Coordinates of C-alpha atoms in Angstrom, one line a residue:
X1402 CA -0.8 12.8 -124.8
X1403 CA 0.1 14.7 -121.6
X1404 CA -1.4 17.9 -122.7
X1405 CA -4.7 15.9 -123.6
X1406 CA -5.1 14.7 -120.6
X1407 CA -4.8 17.8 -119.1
X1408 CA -7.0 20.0 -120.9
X1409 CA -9.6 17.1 -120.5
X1410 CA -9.0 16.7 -117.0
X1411 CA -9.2 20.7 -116.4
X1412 CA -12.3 20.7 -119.3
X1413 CA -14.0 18.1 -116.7
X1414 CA -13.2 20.1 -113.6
X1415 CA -14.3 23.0 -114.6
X1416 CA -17.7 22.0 -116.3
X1417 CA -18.2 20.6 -112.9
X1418 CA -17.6 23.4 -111.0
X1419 CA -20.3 25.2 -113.2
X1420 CA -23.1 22.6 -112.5
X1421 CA -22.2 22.7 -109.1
X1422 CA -22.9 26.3 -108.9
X1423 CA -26.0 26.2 -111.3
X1424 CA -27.8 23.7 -108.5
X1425 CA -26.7 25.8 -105.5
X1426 CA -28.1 28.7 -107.3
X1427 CA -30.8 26.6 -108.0
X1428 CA -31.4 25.5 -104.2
X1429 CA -30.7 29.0 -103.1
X1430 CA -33.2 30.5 -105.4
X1431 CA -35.9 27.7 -104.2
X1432 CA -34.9 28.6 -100.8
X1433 CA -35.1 32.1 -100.5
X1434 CA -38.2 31.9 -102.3
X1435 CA -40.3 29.6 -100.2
X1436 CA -38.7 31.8 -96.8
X1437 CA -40.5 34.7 -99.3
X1438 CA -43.3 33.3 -99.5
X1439 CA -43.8 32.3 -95.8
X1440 CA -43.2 35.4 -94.6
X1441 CA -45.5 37.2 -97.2
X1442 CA -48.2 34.9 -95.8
X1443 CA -47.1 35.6 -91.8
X1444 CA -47.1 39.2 -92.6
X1445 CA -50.5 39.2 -94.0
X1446 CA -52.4 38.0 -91.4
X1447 CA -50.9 40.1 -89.3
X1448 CA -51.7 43.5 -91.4
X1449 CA -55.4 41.9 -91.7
X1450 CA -55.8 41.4 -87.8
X1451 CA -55.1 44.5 -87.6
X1452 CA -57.2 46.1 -89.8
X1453 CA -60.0 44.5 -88.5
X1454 CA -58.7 46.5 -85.1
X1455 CA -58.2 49.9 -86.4
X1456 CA -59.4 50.1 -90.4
X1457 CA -58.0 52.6 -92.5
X1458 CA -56.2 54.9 -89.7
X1459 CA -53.8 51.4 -89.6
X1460 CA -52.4 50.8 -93.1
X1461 CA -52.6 55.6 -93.3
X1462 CA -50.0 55.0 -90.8
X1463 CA -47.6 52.0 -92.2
X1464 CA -44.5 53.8 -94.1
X1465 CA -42.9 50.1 -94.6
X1466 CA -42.8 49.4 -99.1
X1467 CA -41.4 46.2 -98.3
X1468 CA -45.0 44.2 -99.2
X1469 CA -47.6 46.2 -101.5
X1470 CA -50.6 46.1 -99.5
X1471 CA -54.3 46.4 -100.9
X1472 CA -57.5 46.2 -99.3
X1473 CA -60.3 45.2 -101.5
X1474 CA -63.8 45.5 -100.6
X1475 CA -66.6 42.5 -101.1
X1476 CA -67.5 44.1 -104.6
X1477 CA -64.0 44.0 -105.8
X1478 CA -63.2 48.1 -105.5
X1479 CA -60.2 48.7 -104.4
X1480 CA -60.3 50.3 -101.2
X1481 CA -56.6 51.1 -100.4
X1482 CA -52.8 50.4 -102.3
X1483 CA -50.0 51.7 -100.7
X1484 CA -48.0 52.0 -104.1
X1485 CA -50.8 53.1 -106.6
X1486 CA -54.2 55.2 -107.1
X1487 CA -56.9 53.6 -106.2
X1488 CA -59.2 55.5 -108.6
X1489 CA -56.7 54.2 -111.3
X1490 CA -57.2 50.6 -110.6
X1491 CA -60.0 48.4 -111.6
X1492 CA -62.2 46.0 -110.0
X1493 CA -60.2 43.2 -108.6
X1494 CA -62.9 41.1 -108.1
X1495 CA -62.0 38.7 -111.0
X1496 CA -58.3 38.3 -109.3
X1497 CA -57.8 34.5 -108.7
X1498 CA -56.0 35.4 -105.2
X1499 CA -59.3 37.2 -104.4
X1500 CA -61.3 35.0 -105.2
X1501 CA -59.7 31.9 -103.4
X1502 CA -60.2 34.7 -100.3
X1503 CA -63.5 35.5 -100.6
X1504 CA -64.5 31.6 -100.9
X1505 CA -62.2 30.1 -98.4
X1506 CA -60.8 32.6 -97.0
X1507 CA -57.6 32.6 -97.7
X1508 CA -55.9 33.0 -101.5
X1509 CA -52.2 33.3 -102.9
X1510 CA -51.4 33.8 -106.6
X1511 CA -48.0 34.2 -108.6
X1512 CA -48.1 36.1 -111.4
X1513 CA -47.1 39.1 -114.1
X1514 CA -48.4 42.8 -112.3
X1515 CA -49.6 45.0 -115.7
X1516 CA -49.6 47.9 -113.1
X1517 CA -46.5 47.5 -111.7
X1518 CA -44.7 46.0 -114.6
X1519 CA -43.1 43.2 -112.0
X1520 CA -43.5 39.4 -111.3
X1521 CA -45.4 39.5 -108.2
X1522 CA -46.5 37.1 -105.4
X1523 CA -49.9 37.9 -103.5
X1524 CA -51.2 36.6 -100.8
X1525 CA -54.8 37.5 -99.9
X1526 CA -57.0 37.1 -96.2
X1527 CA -60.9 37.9 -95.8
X1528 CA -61.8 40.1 -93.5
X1529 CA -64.9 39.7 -90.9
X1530 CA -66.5 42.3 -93.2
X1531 CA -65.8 40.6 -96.2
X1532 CA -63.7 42.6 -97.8
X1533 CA -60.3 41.3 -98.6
X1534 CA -56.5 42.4 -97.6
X1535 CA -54.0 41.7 -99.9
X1536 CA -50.2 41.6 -99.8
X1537 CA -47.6 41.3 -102.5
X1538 CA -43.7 41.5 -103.0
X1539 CA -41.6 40.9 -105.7
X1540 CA -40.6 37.2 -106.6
X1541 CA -36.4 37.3 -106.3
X1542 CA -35.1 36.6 -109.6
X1543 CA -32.4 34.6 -111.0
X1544 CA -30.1 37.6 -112.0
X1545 CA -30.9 39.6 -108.6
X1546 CA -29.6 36.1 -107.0
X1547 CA -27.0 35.6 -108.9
X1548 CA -25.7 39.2 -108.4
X1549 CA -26.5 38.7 -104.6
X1550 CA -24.1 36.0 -104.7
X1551 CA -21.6 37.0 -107.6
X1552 CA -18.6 37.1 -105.3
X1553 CA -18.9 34.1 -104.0
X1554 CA -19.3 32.3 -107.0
X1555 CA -16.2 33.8 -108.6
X1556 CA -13.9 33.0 -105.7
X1557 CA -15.3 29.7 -105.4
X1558 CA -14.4 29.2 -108.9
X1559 CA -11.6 30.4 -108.9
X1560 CA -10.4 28.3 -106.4
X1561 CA -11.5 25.1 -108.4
X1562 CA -10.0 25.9 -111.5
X1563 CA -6.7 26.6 -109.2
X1564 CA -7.2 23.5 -107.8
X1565 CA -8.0 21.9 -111.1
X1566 CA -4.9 23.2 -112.4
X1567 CA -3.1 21.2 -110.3
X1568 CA -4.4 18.4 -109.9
X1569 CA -4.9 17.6 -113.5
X1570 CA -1.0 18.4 -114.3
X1571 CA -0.3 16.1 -111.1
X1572 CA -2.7 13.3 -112.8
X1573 CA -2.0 13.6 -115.7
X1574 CA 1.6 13.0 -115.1
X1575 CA 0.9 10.1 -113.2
X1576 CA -0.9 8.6 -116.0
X1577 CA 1.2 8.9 -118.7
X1578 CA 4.6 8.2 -116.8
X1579 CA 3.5 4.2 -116.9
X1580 CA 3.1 4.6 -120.5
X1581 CA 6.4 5.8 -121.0
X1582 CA 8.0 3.1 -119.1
X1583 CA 6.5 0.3 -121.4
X1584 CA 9.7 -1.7 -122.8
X1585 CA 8.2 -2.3 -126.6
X1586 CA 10.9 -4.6 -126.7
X1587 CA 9.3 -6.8 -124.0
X1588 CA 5.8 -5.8 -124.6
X1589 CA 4.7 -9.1 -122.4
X1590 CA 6.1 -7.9 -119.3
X1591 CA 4.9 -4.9 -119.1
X1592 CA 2.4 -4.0 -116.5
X1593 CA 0.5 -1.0 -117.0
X1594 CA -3.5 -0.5 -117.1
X1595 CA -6.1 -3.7 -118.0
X1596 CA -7.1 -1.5 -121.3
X1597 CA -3.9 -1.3 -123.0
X1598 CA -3.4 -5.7 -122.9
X1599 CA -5.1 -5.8 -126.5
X1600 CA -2.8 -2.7 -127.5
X1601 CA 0.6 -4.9 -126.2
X1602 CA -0.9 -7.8 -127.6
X1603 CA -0.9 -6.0 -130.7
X1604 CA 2.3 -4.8 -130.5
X1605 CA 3.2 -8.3 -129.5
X1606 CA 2.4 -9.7 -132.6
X1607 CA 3.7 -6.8 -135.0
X1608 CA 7.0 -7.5 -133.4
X1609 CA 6.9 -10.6 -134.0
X1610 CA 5.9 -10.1 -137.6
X1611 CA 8.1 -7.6 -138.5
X1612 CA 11.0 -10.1 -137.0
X1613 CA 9.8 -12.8 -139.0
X1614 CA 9.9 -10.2 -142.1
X1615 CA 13.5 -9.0 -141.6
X1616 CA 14.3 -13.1 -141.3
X1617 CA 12.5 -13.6 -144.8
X1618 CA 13.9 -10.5 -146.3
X1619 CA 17.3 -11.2 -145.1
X1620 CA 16.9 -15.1 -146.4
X1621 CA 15.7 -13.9 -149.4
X1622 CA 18.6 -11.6 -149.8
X1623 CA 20.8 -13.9 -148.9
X1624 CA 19.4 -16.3 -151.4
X1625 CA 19.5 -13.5 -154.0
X1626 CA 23.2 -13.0 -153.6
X1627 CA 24.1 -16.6 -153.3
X1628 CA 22.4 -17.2 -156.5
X1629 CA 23.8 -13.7 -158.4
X1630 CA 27.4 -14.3 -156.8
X1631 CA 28.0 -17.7 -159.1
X1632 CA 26.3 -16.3 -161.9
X1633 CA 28.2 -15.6 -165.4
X1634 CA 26.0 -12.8 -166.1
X1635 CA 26.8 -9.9 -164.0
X1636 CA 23.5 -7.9 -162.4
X1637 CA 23.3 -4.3 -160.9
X1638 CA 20.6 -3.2 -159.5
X1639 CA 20.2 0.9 -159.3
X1640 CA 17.6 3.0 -158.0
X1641 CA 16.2 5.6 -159.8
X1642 CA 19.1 8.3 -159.3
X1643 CA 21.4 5.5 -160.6
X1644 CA 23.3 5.1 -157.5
X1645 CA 24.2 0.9 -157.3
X1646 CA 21.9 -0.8 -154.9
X1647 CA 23.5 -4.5 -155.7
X1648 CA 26.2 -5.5 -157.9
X1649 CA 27.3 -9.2 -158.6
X1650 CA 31.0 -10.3 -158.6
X1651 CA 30.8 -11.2 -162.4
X1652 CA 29.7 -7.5 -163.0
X1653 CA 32.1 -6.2 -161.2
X1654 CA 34.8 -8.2 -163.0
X1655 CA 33.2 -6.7 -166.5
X1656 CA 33.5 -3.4 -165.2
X1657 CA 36.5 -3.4 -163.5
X1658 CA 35.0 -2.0 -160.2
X1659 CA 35.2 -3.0 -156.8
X1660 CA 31.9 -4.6 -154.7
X1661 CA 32.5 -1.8 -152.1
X1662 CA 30.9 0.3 -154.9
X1663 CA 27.7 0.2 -153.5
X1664 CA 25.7 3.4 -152.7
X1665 CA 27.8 5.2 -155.5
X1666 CA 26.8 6.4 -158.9
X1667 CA 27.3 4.3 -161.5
X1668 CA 28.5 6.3 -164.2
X1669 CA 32.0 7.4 -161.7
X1670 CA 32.9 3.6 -162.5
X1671 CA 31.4 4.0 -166.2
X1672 CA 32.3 6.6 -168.1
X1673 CA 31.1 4.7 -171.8
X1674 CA 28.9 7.4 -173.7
X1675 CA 26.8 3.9 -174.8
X1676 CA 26.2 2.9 -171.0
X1677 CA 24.7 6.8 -170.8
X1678 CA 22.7 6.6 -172.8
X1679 CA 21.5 2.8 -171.8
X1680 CA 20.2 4.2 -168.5
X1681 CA 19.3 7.2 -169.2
X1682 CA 16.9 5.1 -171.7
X1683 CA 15.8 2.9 -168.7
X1684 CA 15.2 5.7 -166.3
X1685 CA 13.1 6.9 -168.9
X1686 CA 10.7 3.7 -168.7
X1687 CA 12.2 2.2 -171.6
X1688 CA 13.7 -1.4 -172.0
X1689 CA 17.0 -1.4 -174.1
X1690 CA 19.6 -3.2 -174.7
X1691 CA 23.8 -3.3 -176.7
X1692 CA 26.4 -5.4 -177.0
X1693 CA 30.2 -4.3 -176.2
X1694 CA 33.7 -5.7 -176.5
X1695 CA 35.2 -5.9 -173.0
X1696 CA 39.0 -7.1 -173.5
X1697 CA 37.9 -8.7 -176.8
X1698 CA 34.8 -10.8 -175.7
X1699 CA 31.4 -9.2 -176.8
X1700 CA 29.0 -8.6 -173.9
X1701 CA 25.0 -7.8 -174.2
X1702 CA 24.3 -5.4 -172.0
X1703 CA 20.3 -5.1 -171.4
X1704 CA 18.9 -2.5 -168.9
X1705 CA 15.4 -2.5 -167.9
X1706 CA 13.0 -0.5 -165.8
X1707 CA 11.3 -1.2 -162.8
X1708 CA 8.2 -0.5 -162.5
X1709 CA 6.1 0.7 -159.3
X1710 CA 2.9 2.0 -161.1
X1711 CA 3.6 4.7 -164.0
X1712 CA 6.8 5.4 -161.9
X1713 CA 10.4 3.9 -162.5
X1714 CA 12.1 3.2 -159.3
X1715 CA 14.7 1.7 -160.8
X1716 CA 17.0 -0.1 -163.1
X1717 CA 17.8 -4.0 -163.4
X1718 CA 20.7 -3.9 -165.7
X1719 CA 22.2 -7.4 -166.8
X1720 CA 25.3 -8.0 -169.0
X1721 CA 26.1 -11.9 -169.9
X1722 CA 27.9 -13.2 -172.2
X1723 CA 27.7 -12.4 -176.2
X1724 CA 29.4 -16.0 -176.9
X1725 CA 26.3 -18.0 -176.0
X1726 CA 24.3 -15.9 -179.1
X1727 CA 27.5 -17.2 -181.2
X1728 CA 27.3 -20.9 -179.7
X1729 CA 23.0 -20.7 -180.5
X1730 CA 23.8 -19.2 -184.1
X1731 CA 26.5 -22.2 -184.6
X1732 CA 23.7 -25.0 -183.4
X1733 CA 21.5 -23.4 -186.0
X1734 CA 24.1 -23.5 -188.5
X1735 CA 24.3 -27.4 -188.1
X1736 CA 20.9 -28.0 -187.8
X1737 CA 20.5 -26.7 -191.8
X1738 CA 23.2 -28.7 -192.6
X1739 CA 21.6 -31.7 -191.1
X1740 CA 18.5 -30.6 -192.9
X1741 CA 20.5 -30.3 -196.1
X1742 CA 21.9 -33.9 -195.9
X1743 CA 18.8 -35.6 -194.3
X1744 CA 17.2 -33.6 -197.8
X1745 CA 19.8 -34.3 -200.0
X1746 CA 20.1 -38.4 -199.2
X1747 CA 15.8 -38.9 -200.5
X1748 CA 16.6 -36.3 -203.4
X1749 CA 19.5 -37.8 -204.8
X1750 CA 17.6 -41.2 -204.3
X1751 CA 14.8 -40.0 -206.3
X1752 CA 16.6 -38.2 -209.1
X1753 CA 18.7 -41.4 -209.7
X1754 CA 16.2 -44.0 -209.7
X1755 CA 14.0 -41.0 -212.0
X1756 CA 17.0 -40.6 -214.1
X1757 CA 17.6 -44.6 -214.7
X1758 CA 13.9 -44.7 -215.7
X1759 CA 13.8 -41.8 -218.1
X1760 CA 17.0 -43.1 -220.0
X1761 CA 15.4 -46.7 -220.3
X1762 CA 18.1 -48.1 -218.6
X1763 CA 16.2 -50.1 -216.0
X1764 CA 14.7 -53.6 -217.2
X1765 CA 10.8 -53.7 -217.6
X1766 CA 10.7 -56.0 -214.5
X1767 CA 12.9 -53.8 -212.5
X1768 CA 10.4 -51.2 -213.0
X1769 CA 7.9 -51.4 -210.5
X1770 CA 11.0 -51.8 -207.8
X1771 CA 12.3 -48.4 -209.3
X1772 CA 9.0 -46.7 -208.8
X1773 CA 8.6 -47.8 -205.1
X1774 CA 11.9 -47.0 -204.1
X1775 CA 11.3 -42.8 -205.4
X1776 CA 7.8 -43.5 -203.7
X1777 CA 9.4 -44.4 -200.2
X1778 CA 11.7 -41.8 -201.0
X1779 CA 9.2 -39.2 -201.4
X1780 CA 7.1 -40.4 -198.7
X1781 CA 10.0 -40.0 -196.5
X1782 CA 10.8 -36.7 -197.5
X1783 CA 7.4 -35.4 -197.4
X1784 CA 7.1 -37.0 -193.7
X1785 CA 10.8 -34.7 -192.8
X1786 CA 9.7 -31.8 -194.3
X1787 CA 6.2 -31.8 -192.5
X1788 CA 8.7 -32.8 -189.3
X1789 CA 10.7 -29.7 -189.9
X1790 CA 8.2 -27.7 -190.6
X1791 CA 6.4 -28.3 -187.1
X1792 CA 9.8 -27.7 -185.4
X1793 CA 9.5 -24.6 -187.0
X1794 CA 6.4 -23.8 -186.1
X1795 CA 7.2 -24.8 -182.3
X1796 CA 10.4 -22.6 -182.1
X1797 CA 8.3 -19.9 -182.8
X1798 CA 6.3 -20.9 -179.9
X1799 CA 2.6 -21.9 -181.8
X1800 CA 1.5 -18.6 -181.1
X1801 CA -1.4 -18.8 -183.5
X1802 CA -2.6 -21.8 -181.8
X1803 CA -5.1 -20.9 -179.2
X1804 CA -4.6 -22.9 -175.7
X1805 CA -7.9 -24.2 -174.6
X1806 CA -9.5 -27.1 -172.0
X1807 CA -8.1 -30.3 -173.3
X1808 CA -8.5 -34.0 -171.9
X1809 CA -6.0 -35.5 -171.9
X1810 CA -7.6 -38.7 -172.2
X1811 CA -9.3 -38.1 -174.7
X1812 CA -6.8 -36.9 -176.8
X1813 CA -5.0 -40.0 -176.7
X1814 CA -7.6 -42.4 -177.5
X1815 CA -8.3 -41.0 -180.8
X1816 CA -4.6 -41.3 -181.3
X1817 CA -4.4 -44.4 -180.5
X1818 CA -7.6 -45.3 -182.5
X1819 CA -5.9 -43.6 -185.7
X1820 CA -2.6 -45.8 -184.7
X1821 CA -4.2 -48.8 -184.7
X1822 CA -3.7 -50.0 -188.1
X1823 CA -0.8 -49.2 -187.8
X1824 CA 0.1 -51.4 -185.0
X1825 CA -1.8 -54.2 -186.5
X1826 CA 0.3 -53.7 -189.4
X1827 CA 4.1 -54.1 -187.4
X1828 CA 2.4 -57.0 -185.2
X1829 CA 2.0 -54.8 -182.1
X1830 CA -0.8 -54.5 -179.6
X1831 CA -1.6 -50.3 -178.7
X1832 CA -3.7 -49.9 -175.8
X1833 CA -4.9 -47.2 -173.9
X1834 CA -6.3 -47.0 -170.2
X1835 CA -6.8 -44.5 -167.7
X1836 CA -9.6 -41.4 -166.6
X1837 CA -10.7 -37.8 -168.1
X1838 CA -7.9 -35.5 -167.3
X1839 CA -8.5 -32.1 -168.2
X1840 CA -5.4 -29.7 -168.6
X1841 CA -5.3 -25.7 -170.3
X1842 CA -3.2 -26.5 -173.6
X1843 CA -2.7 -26.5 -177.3
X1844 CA -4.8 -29.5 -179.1
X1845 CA -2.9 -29.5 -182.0
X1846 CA 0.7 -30.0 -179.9
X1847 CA -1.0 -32.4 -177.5
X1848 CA -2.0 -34.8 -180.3
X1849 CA 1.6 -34.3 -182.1
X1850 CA 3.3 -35.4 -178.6
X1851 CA 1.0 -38.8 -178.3
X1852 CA 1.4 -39.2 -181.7
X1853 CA 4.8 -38.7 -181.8
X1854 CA 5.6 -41.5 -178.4
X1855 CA 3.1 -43.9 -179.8
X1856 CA 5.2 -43.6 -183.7
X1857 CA 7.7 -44.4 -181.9
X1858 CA 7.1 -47.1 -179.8
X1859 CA 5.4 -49.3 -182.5
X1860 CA 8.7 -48.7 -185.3
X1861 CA 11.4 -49.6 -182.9
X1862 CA 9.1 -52.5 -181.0
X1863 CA 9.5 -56.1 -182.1
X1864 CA 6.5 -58.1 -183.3
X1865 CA 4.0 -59.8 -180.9
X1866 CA 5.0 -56.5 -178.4
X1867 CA 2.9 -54.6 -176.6
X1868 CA 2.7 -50.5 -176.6
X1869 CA 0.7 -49.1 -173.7
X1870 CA -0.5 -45.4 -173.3
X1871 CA -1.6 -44.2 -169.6
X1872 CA -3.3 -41.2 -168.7
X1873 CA -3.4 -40.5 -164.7
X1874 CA -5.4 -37.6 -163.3
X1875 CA -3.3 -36.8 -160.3
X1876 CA -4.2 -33.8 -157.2
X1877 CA -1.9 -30.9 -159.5
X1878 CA -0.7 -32.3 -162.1
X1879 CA -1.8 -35.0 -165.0
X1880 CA 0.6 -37.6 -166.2
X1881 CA 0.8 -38.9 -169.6
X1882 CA 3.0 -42.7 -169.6
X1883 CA 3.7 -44.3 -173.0
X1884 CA 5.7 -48.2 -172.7
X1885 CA 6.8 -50.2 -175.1
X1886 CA 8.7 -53.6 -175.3
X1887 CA 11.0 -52.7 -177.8
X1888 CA 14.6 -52.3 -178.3
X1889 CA 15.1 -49.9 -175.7
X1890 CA 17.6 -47.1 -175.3
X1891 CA 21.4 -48.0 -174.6
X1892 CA 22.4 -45.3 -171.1
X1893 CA 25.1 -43.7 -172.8
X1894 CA 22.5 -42.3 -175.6
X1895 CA 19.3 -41.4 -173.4
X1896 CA 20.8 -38.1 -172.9
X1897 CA 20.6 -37.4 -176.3
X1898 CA 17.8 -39.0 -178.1
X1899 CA 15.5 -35.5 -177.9
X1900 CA 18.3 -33.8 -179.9
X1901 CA 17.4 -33.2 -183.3
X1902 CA 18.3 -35.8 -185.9
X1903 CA 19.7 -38.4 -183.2
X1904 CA 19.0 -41.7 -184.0
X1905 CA 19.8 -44.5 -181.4
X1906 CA 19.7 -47.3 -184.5
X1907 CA 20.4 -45.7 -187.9
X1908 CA 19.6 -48.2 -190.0
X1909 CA 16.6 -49.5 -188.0
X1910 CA 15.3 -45.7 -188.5
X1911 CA 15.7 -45.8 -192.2
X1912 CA 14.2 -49.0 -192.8
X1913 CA 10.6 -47.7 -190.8
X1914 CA 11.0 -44.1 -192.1
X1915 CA 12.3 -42.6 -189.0
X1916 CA 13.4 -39.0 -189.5
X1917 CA 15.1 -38.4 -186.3
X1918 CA 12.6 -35.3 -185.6
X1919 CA 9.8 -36.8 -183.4
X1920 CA 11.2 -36.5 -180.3
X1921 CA 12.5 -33.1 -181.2
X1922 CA 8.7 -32.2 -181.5
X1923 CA 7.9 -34.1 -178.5
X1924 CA 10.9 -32.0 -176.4
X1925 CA 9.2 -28.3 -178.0
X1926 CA 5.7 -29.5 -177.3
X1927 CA 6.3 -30.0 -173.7
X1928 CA 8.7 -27.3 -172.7
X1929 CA 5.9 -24.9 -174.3
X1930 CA 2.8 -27.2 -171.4
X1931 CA 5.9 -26.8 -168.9
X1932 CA 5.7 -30.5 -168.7
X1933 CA 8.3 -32.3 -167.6
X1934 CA 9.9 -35.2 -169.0
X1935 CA 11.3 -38.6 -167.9
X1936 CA 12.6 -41.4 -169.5
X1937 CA 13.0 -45.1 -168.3
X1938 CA 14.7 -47.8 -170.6
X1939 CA 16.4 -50.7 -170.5
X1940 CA 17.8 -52.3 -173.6
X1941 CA 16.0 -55.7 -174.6
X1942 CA 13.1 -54.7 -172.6
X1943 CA 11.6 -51.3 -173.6
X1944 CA 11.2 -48.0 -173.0
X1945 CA 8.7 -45.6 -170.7
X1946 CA 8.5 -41.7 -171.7
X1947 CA 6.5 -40.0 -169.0
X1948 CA 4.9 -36.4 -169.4
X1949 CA 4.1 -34.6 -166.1
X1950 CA 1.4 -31.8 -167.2
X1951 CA 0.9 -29.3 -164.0
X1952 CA -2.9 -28.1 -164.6

């Protein structure tokens, strides 16, 4: 910045120099030019009055070329020229000097001299004869000035630029040495020059940014690590060398390294051909993943890239704990044998009471009771099947079912109309109140969950009671209340009454055709809105199930 300022300082000082010369050549040139001219005119009346004394014998005798003189006569011959041959020249009648003489009696002219090939000034005088004397000299140009006074000028300039010189490396020191003295730390107290205030203010407010920034980045990074320190997955993070940017205490149990590993290369702690090949996967832009025994434990390693455009910049790689797969495989395992039981129980029912009938071995009166016991049967089992069959279908998350703009509201007055024989059937009232809520969801799965509440709130309600479905449009979110007056829900079981094939009152859940699924399908349905769920029950006085849908 320095230099800048001194080459515009010395830039400025020297293009004024220039112009200051340019208009005293200027002046100069005006000057000597009007003294020119004066004298021209001076000298010419003299030369006339004295021609008008002594004639010809006067200018024979002048040897001064100073001034070309010429003496015209009243017809415009030239009579005499001191610096040409009269028989040469023409008639100089026509000249607008001459003329101006011969009608006032006095002329001047300033112009190009074809006979002299020079820039000319004339200044003519009528004689008492009428004839005309005429004087010229040459007009001083700009380069004969300039050369008149070239020595001048240069040492004059010369000077200036000297004194530029200095002076511009004095100011421009002067400037800048505020400028360095600025304490960015303090930007407010700095005192330096009106223009820079925005600039401080600026600089002001950056700081104070970028403190604010480091806070966040340090909370968040203390957040980060107070969340990854208690974890039971271990998580390294390496950039995209594969030297460890952040590494977990559960990872560095795994691993058997120390947390002062940081900064290092990964592969000096892990020497496994199969973690190799995991990264070098990763830093390759592609996700993979193994499982390991460590110390006879199997641990699923998974290393994935991170992404900053097309380019990896790094590697998120996450190793937890095989024996939750094992824990997930042994819940499935008891949910098909719950499936096979709640199956078997209808199918053995059926078979028997089929069995009895075919042999003949029922009485004709005990017929008709046969045949509606492997009806309810069937009934029942076709109601489980359909159950486990949308459990199904929401474990694999309804992907085929498009999500769309759904109210609500509507939604759960048709179910409620459809419910209403029902009801009427079991002696229990089913209303519904509330306002169009519109939320983004699956149709299909917003119907099964009303469905599913309203089910069962009439089965486990007592007749005369009173089912009542509520749907609240709130500022984010739209809430979805089903209460009953039933039988309620003891404390101990509310916990577990979305698990699948819990039933609070066995034998009340038989005897309506419960299959222990629908709040199952309830549960799915709402973890795939990310709807929350809450339950309210007291036993004896009924039970409230409360979706909250965010929109």
């Amino acid at each position: 910045m320095t230099k800048k300022i001194f080459r515009s300082i010395c830039s400025v000082a020297v293009c004024i120099t220039l112009a200051v010369l340019a208009i005293i050549l200027g002046v100069l040139y005006n000057y000597y030019s009007d003294i020119q001219r004066q004298r021209l005119d001076t000298q010419a009346e003299y030369v006339a009055s004295a021609v008008e004394l002594d004639g010809m014998n006067y200018l024979n005798k002048i040897d001064d070329k100073t001034y070309r003189m010429t003496w015209i006569d009243k017809n415009g011959k030239v009579l005499f020229d001191n610096e040409a041959n009269t028989d040469e020249m023409g008639n100089h009648l026509e000249r607008s000097e001459v003329k101006q003489a011969i009608m006032t009696g006095k002329g001047s002219a300033d112009r190009y001299s074809e006979t002299l090939t020079e820039h000319l000034y004339y200044t003519a005088v009528r004689l008492d004869d009428g004839s005309v004397m005429r004087l010229s000299v040459n007009e001083l140009s700009w380069w004969a000035l300039l050369l008149a006074m070239l020595q001048p000028i240069i040492i004059v300039f010369l000077v200036a630029v000297l004194v530029s010189l200095y002076f511009a490396y004095r100011l421009s020191k002067k400037i800048v040495e505020p400028l360095n003295q600025i304490n960015l730390d303090k930007p407010d107290d700095a005192k330096v020059y009106e223009e820079l205030t925005p600039l401080l203010e600026k600089v002001r407010i950056q700081k104070k940014q970028i403190k604010n920034q480091q806070l966040e980045l340090e909370k968040k990074r203390n957040e980060f690590e107070a969340a990854t320190e208690n974890m039971s997955e271990g998580i390294i993070l390496l950039n995209s060398d594969g030297v460890i940017i952040s590494i977990n205490k559960t990872a560095s149990r795994l691993l058997g390294i120390s947390s002062y590993c940081v900064g290092k290369d990964l592969l000096l702690f892990s020497s496994g051909v199969e973690v190799q090949e995991l990264l070098r996967k990763a830093e390759n832009g592609k996700h993979s993943e193994i499982i390991l025994d460590i110390d006879d434990v199997s641990y699923h390693f998974s290393a994935t890239p991170i992404m900053s455009g097309d380019k990896v910049t790094g590697v998120a790689l996450i190793i937890f704990d095989f024996t939750e797969m094992e824990k997930a495989e042994e819940v499935r395992r008891e949910f098909t044998a719950n499936v096979s039981h709640e199956l078997r129980t209808p199918l053995q029912t059926i078979a028997g009471s089929a069995e009895l009938l075919s042999n003949g071995m029922v009485a004709e009166k005990d017929v008709p009771q046969f045949s509606q016991k492997i009806y309810k049967e069937a009934k029942r089992l076709i109601t489980l099947v359909e159950d486990i069959i949308k459990l199904s279908h929401l474990d694999e998350e309804s992907s085929d079912i498009i999500s769309e703009k759904v109210d609500l509201y509507d939604v759960s007055k048709m179910t409620v109309t459809n419910l209403t024989p029902v009801a009427e059937k079991a002696g229990v009232e089913l209303a519904v109140k509330g306002e169009p809520s519109i939320i983004t969801g699956k149709s299909q799965l917003l119907t099964s969950i009303v469905f599913n509440l309203c089910d069962n709130a009439i089965k486990y309600n007592r007749p005369g009671g009173r089912v009542e479905v509520e749907v609240k449009n709130c500022v984010d979110c739209v809430k979805l209340s089903v209460s009953d007056t039933g039988i309620g829900i003891p404390l101990d079981q509310q916990s577990r009454i979305f698990e699948r094939f819990y039933r609070v009152d066995k034998s009340r859940s038989k005897e309506v055709g419960g299959t222990g699924l629908g709040l199952s399908i309830v549960k799915h349905a709402a973890k795939l809105h990310n709807a929350e769920i809450e339950l309210r029950s007291v036993v004896g006085k009924g039970t409230t199930i409360i979706l909250t849908f965010p929109k």
